Amino acid sequence: SVPGTKVELTVSCRNLLDMDTFSKSDPVVVLFVQVSGSSEWKEFGRTEVIDNTLNPDFVRKFVLDYYFEEKQNLRFDVPPGSQSSLFGEQDFLGQAFVALGEVIGSQRGRLERPLTGVPGKRCGTILLLAEELSNCRDIVTMQLCANKLDKKDFFGKSDPFLVFYRSNEDGTFTICHKTEVVKNTLNPVWQPFTIPVRALCNGDYDRTVKIDVYDWDRDGSHDFIGEFATSYRELSRAQSQFTVYEVLNPRKKCKKKKYVNSGTVTLLSFSVESEFTFVDYIRGGTQLNFTVAIDFTASNGLPSQPTSLHYASPYQLSAYALALKAVGEIIQDYDSDKLFPAYGFGAKVPPDGKISHQFPLNNNMENPSCAGIEGVLESYLQSLRTVQLYGPTNFAPVINQVAGTAAQVTDGSQYHVLLIITDGVISDMLQTKEAIVTASALPMSIIIVGVGPAEFEAMEELDGDEVRLSSRGRYAERDIVQFVPFRDYVDDSGNQVLSMARLAKDVLAEIPEQLLSYMKTRDIKPRRADPE
């Protein structure tokens, strides 16, 4: 996900246990963060203590770095207020466990959880609100022109250009934009240009923006014509009227009594657009729908044999089950109904042994959805016992099936992610390319996890990172496929937790960008979270 997405958590509690005999409790909330890939918890911070209340709304907030592709486990402890360093079991007011993705994936970024941990007692609830910190994602487009600039060149007129600087906290200036040079004129009109508001003023609308006007010289010794100062706020007023700035040259001003100015610069237009983020869409109610397709072809080996990629020992899940769990457990936080359609392909299915490329793992044609990732795993293991692994390996049917569902709702409220787990020996490459090119215009992404020892050149080609995928002269509108080989993530120490966290991270890293690219090409804005 976008590096440095910061999320601010606001914490409240309701109906806390009353421990104090004389007055109500004095609560504080301590946040612990689980160290990735381990079972260790680290204290991240604590709120202030609020005296004498069972329904505290804490002012001090927690600011966390948020990564869509990681499971970020949080634990909130409510020790009894001011004595917190000494507190024993008897005064503990409760705790709650939650993943950051669950809070962000909740409606309007609000989640209420019961506090637990005090046997036989109702401990009340904790309320969490997640908001992305506006690192000011607006982008400005403006156009300027100038009139009657001072003539600097001996032959001909000046060749003017503008340099923009933003002011820093310490009073220094940092260059943030240069316009192009307009040759041989004292009345230049510069091309419109675009700049992030962050770059222009660091998000502070009243901070000085300084603009220098220069005459370009081939040898790089550009002559200073003059300067003027403004601010983002002042520039933004130009949306309703032209703003004219006097260009002043301090040296001339001192020397010449009659000096008026060295010309004027006019702001012709100014407009602002927001760059939306993945979090904006999720908070606005976009649902991620997760579909699973599993390769049941004979090239995987007989499930009863330890050499088979589908073999699950009593001690260890198969590669298929591991990949499914790793990716599914993160994505399910963003799926409100937690119902996942799950299919198999490439097997002969009872009762009549027909070959199918999209049979429901739960054996229910009408409703192929399984409850949670656990439900998918259960149906997958059940199917292994009832179907006959066969072939060929056809991806297109299940891609087209999900594309059909995705095509029904294209307003940005639903986005589909299809996870295909396969040994990579694909039989219908042409049809699959065609299916992906068609799907690239729909609100969907495809993740392919390759298990086993095969060479995965065909999968790399579908991934389209190096070369944009095409089929019969049509190019994919956007890159929607992410491929990873499972074997890169099985670490030698047998530490599955760590390797699965890394797998999920790489597999899911492109999803936020792919979702944004769909919304952008369709000009879909996030629905505003309803105000309270």
PDB file of N, CA and C in Angstrom, residues 290-296 324 339-345 356-365 367-381 383 398 401-402 417-419 421:
ATOM      1  N   PHE A 290     -14.405 -11.667  -2.075  1.00  0.00           N
ATOM      2  CA  PHE A 290     -13.288 -12.572  -2.243  1.00  0.00           C
ATOM      3  C   PHE A 290     -13.796 -13.916  -2.764  1.00  0.00           C
ATOM      4  N   THR A 291     -13.277 -14.375  -3.909  1.00  0.00           N
ATOM      5  CA  THR A 291     -13.650 -15.679  -4.466  1.00  0.00           C
ATOM      6  C   THR A 291     -12.395 -16.535  -4.590  1.00  0.00           C
ATOM      7  N   VAL A 292     -12.516 -17.821  -4.304  1.00  0.00           N
ATOM      8  CA  VAL A 292     -11.364 -18.722  -4.344  1.00  0.00           C
ATOM      9  C   VAL A 292     -11.565 -19.770  -5.434  1.00  0.00           C
ATOM     10  N   ALA A 293     -10.507 -20.070  -6.174  1.00  0.00           N
ATOM     11  CA  ALA A 293     -10.550 -21.164  -7.143  1.00  0.00           C
ATOM     12  C   ALA A 293      -9.320 -22.033  -6.948  1.00  0.00           C
ATOM     13  N   ILE A 294      -9.535 -23.325  -6.808  1.00  0.00           N
ATOM     14  CA  ILE A 294      -8.435 -24.232  -6.479  1.00  0.00           C
ATOM     15  C   ILE A 294      -8.268 -25.278  -7.581  1.00  0.00           C
ATOM     16  N   ASP A 295      -7.011 -25.528  -7.893  1.00  0.00           N
ATOM     17  CA  ASP A 295      -6.623 -26.423  -8.987  1.00  0.00           C
ATOM     18  C   ASP A 295      -6.715 -27.883  -8.533  1.00  0.00           C
ATOM     19  N   PHE A 296      -7.656 -28.634  -9.134  1.00  0.00           N
ATOM     20  CA  PHE A 296      -7.827 -30.047  -8.796  1.00  0.00           C
ATOM     21  C   PHE A 296      -7.384 -30.935  -9.959  1.00  0.00           C
ATOM     22  N   LEU A 324      -4.195 -20.351   0.900  1.00  0.00           N
ATOM     23  CA  LEU A 324      -5.570 -19.899   1.055  1.00  0.00           C
ATOM     24  C   LEU A 324      -5.752 -19.150   2.375  1.00  0.00           C
ATOM     25  N   LEU A 339     -18.712 -14.172   3.477  1.00  0.00           N
ATOM     26  CA  LEU A 339     -19.134 -15.356   2.718  1.00  0.00           C
ATOM     27  C   LEU A 339     -18.314 -15.409   1.441  1.00  0.00           C
ATOM     28  N   PHE A 340     -17.599 -16.503   1.236  1.00  0.00           N
ATOM     29  CA  PHE A 340     -16.682 -16.580   0.111  1.00  0.00           C
ATOM     30  C   PHE A 340     -17.091 -17.684  -0.854  1.00  0.00           C
ATOM     31  N   PRO A 341     -17.488 -17.340  -2.090  1.00  0.00           N
ATOM     32  CA  PRO A 341     -17.715 -18.379  -3.089  1.00  0.00           C
ATOM     33  C   PRO A 341     -16.391 -19.099  -3.346  1.00  0.00           C
ATOM     34  N   ALA A 342     -16.415 -20.430  -3.360  1.00  0.00           N
ATOM     35  CA  ALA A 342     -15.173 -21.184  -3.565  1.00  0.00           C
ATOM     36  C   ALA A 342     -15.410 -22.294  -4.587  1.00  0.00           C
ATOM     37  N   TYR A 343     -14.508 -22.374  -5.569  1.00  0.00           N
ATOM     38  CA  TYR A 343     -14.663 -23.335  -6.671  1.00  0.00           C
ATOM     39  C   TYR A 343     -13.410 -24.182  -6.826  1.00  0.00           C
ATOM     40  N   GLY A 344     -13.604 -25.341  -7.447  1.00  0.00           N
ATOM     41  CA  GLY A 344     -12.470 -26.138  -7.877  1.00  0.00           C
ATOM     42  C   GLY A 344     -12.518 -26.229  -9.390  1.00  0.00           C
ATOM     43  N   PHE A 345     -11.381 -26.518 -10.017  1.00  0.00           N
ATOM     44  CA  PHE A 345     -11.398 -26.728 -11.467  1.00  0.00           C
ATOM     45  C   PHE A 345     -10.490 -27.900 -11.838  1.00  0.00           C
ATOM     46  N   SER A 356     -15.301 -30.769 -14.633  1.00  0.00           N
ATOM     47  CA  SER A 356     -15.819 -29.419 -14.377  1.00  0.00           C
ATOM     48  C   SER A 356     -14.675 -28.448 -14.106  1.00  0.00           C
ATOM     49  N   HIS A 357     -14.858 -27.208 -14.573  1.00  0.00           N
ATOM     50  CA  HIS A 357     -13.834 -26.186 -14.353  1.00  0.00           C
ATOM     51  C   HIS A 357     -14.329 -25.084 -13.434  1.00  0.00           C
ATOM     52  N   GLN A 358     -15.476 -25.334 -12.809  1.00  0.00           N
ATOM     53  CA  GLN A 358     -15.929 -24.390 -11.785  1.00  0.00           C
ATOM     54  C   GLN A 358     -16.971 -25.068 -10.907  1.00  0.00           C
ATOM     55  N   PHE A 359     -16.539 -26.161 -10.226  1.00  0.00           N
ATOM     56  CA  PHE A 359     -17.521 -26.818  -9.353  1.00  0.00           C
ATOM     57  C   PHE A 359     -17.410 -26.208  -7.954  1.00  0.00           C
ATOM     58  N   PRO A 360     -18.578 -25.978  -7.305  1.00  0.00           N
ATOM     59  CA  PRO A 360     -18.539 -25.384  -5.965  1.00  0.00           C
ATOM     60  C   PRO A 360     -17.941 -26.375  -4.971  1.00  0.00           C
ATOM     61  N   LEU A 361     -16.993 -25.916  -4.165  1.00  0.00           N
ATOM     62  CA  LEU A 361     -16.346 -26.808  -3.205  1.00  0.00           C
ATOM     63  C   LEU A 361     -17.355 -27.337  -2.184  1.00  0.00           C
ATOM     64  N   ASN A 362     -18.405 -26.544  -1.912  1.00  0.00           N
ATOM     65  CA  ASN A 362     -19.383 -26.999  -0.915  1.00  0.00           C
ATOM     66  C   ASN A 362     -20.491 -27.831  -1.557  1.00  0.00           C
ATOM     67  N   ASN A 363     -20.319 -28.115  -2.878  1.00  0.00           N
ATOM     68  CA  ASN A 363     -21.248 -28.983  -3.592  1.00  0.00           C
ATOM     69  C   ASN A 363     -22.647 -28.363  -3.740  1.00  0.00           C
ATOM     70  N   ASN A 364     -22.743 -27.037  -3.595  1.00  0.00           N
ATOM     71  CA  ASN A 364     -24.050 -26.388  -3.672  1.00  0.00           C
ATOM     72  C   ASN A 364     -24.063 -25.414  -4.849  1.00  0.00           C
ATOM     73  N   MET A 365     -24.646 -25.858  -5.961  1.00  0.00           N
ATOM     74  CA  MET A 365     -24.655 -25.060  -7.191  1.00  0.00           C
ATOM     75  C   MET A 365     -25.339 -23.704  -6.975  1.00  0.00           C
ATOM     76  N   ASN A 367     -25.735 -21.978  -4.177  1.00  0.00           N
ATOM     77  CA  ASN A 367     -25.018 -21.049  -3.312  1.00  0.00           C
ATOM     78  C   ASN A 367     -23.636 -21.589  -2.965  1.00  0.00           C
ATOM     79  N   PRO A 368     -22.623 -21.228  -3.790  1.00  0.00           N
ATOM     80  CA  PRO A 368     -21.269 -21.770  -3.596  1.00  0.00           C
ATOM     81  C   PRO A 368     -20.495 -21.079  -2.467  1.00  0.00           C
ATOM     82  N   SER A 369     -21.174 -20.184  -1.697  1.00  0.00           N
ATOM     83  CA  SER A 369     -20.446 -19.432  -0.668  1.00  0.00           C
ATOM     84  C   SER A 369     -20.182 -20.264   0.583  1.00  0.00           C
ATOM     85  N   CYS A 370     -18.967 -20.119   1.119  1.00  0.00           N
ATOM     86  CA  CYS A 370     -18.596 -20.771   2.376  1.00  0.00           C
ATOM     87  C   CYS A 370     -18.480 -19.696   3.454  1.00  0.00           C
ATOM     88  N   ALA A 371     -18.753 -20.069   4.694  1.00  0.00           N
ATOM     89  CA  ALA A 371     -18.706 -19.096   5.791  1.00  0.00           C
ATOM     90  C   ALA A 371     -17.275 -18.956   6.287  1.00  0.00           C
ATOM     91  N   GLY A 372     -16.669 -17.810   5.973  1.00  0.00           N
ATOM     92  CA  GLY A 372     -15.318 -17.536   6.468  1.00  0.00           C
ATOM     93  C   GLY A 372     -14.279 -18.413   5.801  1.00  0.00           C
ATOM     94  N   ILE A 373     -13.008 -18.098   6.062  1.00  0.00           N
ATOM     95  CA  ILE A 373     -11.916 -18.871   5.485  1.00  0.00           C
ATOM     96  C   ILE A 373     -11.953 -20.308   6.023  1.00  0.00           C
ATOM     97  N   GLU A 374     -12.365 -20.449   7.289  1.00  0.00           N
ATOM     98  CA  GLU A 374     -12.471 -21.791   7.860  1.00  0.00           C
ATOM     99  C   GLU A 374     -13.457 -22.642   7.054  1.00  0.00           C
ATOM    100  N   GLY A 375     -14.573 -22.030   6.668  1.00  0.00           N
ATOM    101  CA  GLY A 375     -15.574 -22.725   5.864  1.00  0.00           C
ATOM    102  C   GLY A 375     -15.020 -23.164   4.517  1.00  0.00           C
ATOM    103  N   VAL A 376     -14.202 -22.283   3.901  1.00  0.00           N
ATOM    104  CA  VAL A 376     -13.598 -22.624   2.599  1.00  0.00           C
ATOM    105  C   VAL A 376     -12.659 -23.816   2.782  1.00  0.00           C
ATOM    106  N   LEU A 377     -11.833 -23.775   3.833  1.00  0.00           N
ATOM    107  CA  LEU A 377     -10.883 -24.866   4.082  1.00  0.00           C
ATOM    108  C   LEU A 377     -11.603 -26.195   4.260  1.00  0.00           C
ATOM    109  N   GLU A 378     -12.694 -26.123   5.037  1.00  0.00           N
ATOM    110  CA  GLU A 378     -13.469 -27.329   5.312  1.00  0.00           C
ATOM    111  C   GLU A 378     -14.018 -27.927   4.007  1.00  0.00           C
ATOM    112  N   SER A 379     -14.624 -27.081   3.166  1.00  0.00           N
ATOM    113  CA  SER A 379     -15.198 -27.557   1.902  1.00  0.00           C
ATOM    114  C   SER A 379     -14.112 -28.074   0.964  1.00  0.00           C
ATOM    115  N   TYR A 380     -12.943 -27.425   1.002  1.00  0.00           N
ATOM    116  CA  TYR A 380     -11.816 -27.847   0.151  1.00  0.00           C
ATOM    117  C   TYR A 380     -11.393 -29.273   0.536  1.00  0.00           C
ATOM    118  N   LEU A 381     -11.254 -29.522   1.830  1.00  0.00           N
ATOM    119  CA  LEU A 381     -10.823 -30.853   2.275  1.00  0.00           C
ATOM    120  C   LEU A 381     -11.890 -31.898   1.949  1.00  0.00           C
ATOM    121  N   SER A 383     -14.019 -31.750  -0.606  1.00  0.00           N
ATOM    122  CA  SER A 383     -13.975 -31.998  -2.056  1.00  0.00           C
ATOM    123  C   SER A 383     -12.849 -32.955  -2.435  1.00  0.00           C
ATOM    124  N   VAL A 398     -13.541 -19.896 -14.660  1.00  0.00           N
ATOM    125  CA  VAL A 398     -13.772 -19.281 -13.346  1.00  0.00           C
ATOM    126  C   VAL A 398     -13.498 -17.766 -13.403  1.00  0.00           C
ATOM    127  N   GLN A 401     -16.550 -16.335 -14.844  1.00  0.00           N
ATOM    128  CA  GLN A 401     -17.660 -16.378 -13.889  1.00  0.00           C
ATOM    129  C   GLN A 401     -17.596 -15.183 -12.931  1.00  0.00           C
ATOM    130  N   VAL A 402     -16.409 -14.924 -12.364  1.00  0.00           N
ATOM    131  CA  VAL A 402     -16.275 -13.789 -11.441  1.00  0.00           C
ATOM    132  C   VAL A 402     -16.475 -12.469 -12.201  1.00  0.00           C
ATOM    133  N   VAL A 417     -12.044  -9.793  -5.776  1.00  0.00           N
ATOM    134  CA  VAL A 417     -10.690 -10.338  -5.813  1.00  0.00           C
ATOM    135  C   VAL A 417     -10.812 -11.844  -5.977  1.00  0.00           C
ATOM    136  N   LEU A 418     -10.246 -12.368  -7.064  1.00  0.00           N
ATOM    137  CA  LEU A 418     -10.269 -13.811  -7.318  1.00  0.00           C
ATOM    138  C   LEU A 418      -8.889 -14.379  -6.999  1.00  0.00           C
ATOM    139  N   LEU A 419      -8.860 -15.337  -6.079  1.00  0.00           N
ATOM    140  CA  LEU A 419      -7.603 -16.011  -5.742  1.00  0.00           C
ATOM    141  C   LEU A 419      -7.589 -17.365  -6.442  1.00  0.00           C
ATOM    142  N   ILE A 421      -5.362 -20.713  -6.919  1.00  0.00           N
ATOM    143  CA  ILE A 421      -4.181 -21.440  -6.430  1.00  0.00           C
ATOM    144  C   ILE A 421      -3.988 -22.622  -7.373  1.00  0.00           C
TER     145      ILE A 421
END
